[in-house]
């Protein structure tokens, strides 16, 4: 977070916007940027502008124009992903993990800076920092500055942190809406990577078993925790080989959130730098997420934008919702797909951020007119965004619910008619002369017998 006090030093010009600058070396890792007025706490509208030199510009619209000589206090919140790197890049299986944060001493800005102080807070103990004239404020904080010059220099902080840090290289979440079955099916595809330091010397199974029985920590992620609704059912866990049976579900405990924990145990523990690809899914009642607007006959579908995933090295048999709230997984490339029921029309999508939703037509089994899939893509998803929702509204006529049974009935009727017609067809070779009937054949036999008697 960057707190700034902005002053209009122009003699007559009134400023209605404030420009934010993000260096291009950090822009690919930026998840979101937001601006709030410090006094009122109101959030300002932020739009992405063009690239100027080596910086990406954003523009925040002020609630009212900043008059000459007037001051305004703003809080600018940047949310980056994968901004710290492991140092050293490889460690032993049970050694401590160290991380390095580095940046410029001054925040990038298109405006002249009169004075700045930089405070870096870490999750673990601070091990080292550069330059050495900075002040260490406790075990988890370093203070750089205050600076009164516009000349920026490189600063860095090294700290210890043994918590798991996961990265989903790709993640696709799919919703399938069924009005007929009152069911919302959720399917998630993951390509996951452990961002921790790589193993030096390779994986040691003996060391892993010793750590397990001695209850000693190591750097291996053994369980993946997924928060699912308390009424979730029909859960499954599949990877590229097939069904994975090493999974379990922890029930909701008294006083906890209305969630269960789906414990996914990969086929192998994940040291730093290792990857794992899988997909899992479950079903929930649709009426928990779908409402009918009273003002007009429209359906309102409110869905979580992204799910929650946490990597865990714990050996406990039952892992709780609190452990699943660790929020240690970032997503680099994300795709959300919402498949609406056949016959949904006048579709409108509201996103919790600036973006665009695409509407793609598709067809499934026994579809007649097809259905619409809402597709949303985003990059650099931080764990904090798991609490956001999207709102999909659409019109759906009551008679449309019977479209699928009518198509199925028509298909069965056509199949019956084809089978009936096929049973009446003659597939053998027909003779040139007509075969005598049974009555004529019996009369001929009687005449032959009478002739022999005479």
Tab-separated table of C-alpha atoms in Angstrom, residues 1-5 18 101 103-109 111-120 143-153 155:
chain	number	residue	atom	x	y	z
A	1	UNK	CA	0.000	0.000	0.000
A	2	UNK	CA	1.224	3.459	-0.929
A	3	UNK	CA	-0.084	6.462	1.016
A	4	UNK	CA	0.347	9.747	-0.818
A	5	UNK	CA	-0.477	13.361	-0.031
A	18	UNK	CA	-4.530	11.247	-10.674
A	101	UNK	CA	12.235	-9.052	-2.078
A	103	UNK	CA	12.611	-3.071	-5.603
A	104	UNK	CA	13.468	0.609	-6.038
A	105	UNK	CA	13.711	2.833	-2.971
A	106	UNK	CA	11.254	5.329	-4.479
A	107	UNK	CA	7.800	4.476	-5.771
A	108	UNK	CA	7.497	5.086	-9.507
A	109	UNK	CA	5.520	8.281	-10.147
A	111	UNK	CA	4.871	13.559	-10.351
A	112	UNK	CA	7.861	14.980	-8.439
A	113	UNK	CA	8.248	13.437	-4.967
A	114	UNK	CA	9.185	15.706	-2.090
A	115	UNK	CA	9.550	13.120	0.667
A	116	UNK	CA	9.111	9.367	0.987
A	117	UNK	CA	9.584	6.621	3.572
A	118	UNK	CA	9.385	2.925	2.653
A	119	UNK	CA	8.379	0.279	5.204
A	120	UNK	CA	8.757	-3.396	4.243
A	143	UNK	CA	12.344	0.974	7.289
A	144	UNK	CA	14.062	2.680	4.355
A	145	UNK	CA	14.371	6.456	4.350
A	146	UNK	CA	12.939	9.007	4.677
A	147	UNK	CA	14.202	10.134	1.275
A	148	UNK	CA	14.194	13.779	0.214
A	149	UNK	CA	15.787	13.279	-3.186
A	150	UNK	CA	14.280	12.005	-6.407
A	151	UNK	CA	17.261	9.748	-7.103
A	152	UNK	CA	16.148	6.134	-6.636
A	153	UNK	CA	18.351	3.175	-5.707
A	155	UNK	CA	16.785	-1.954	-2.043
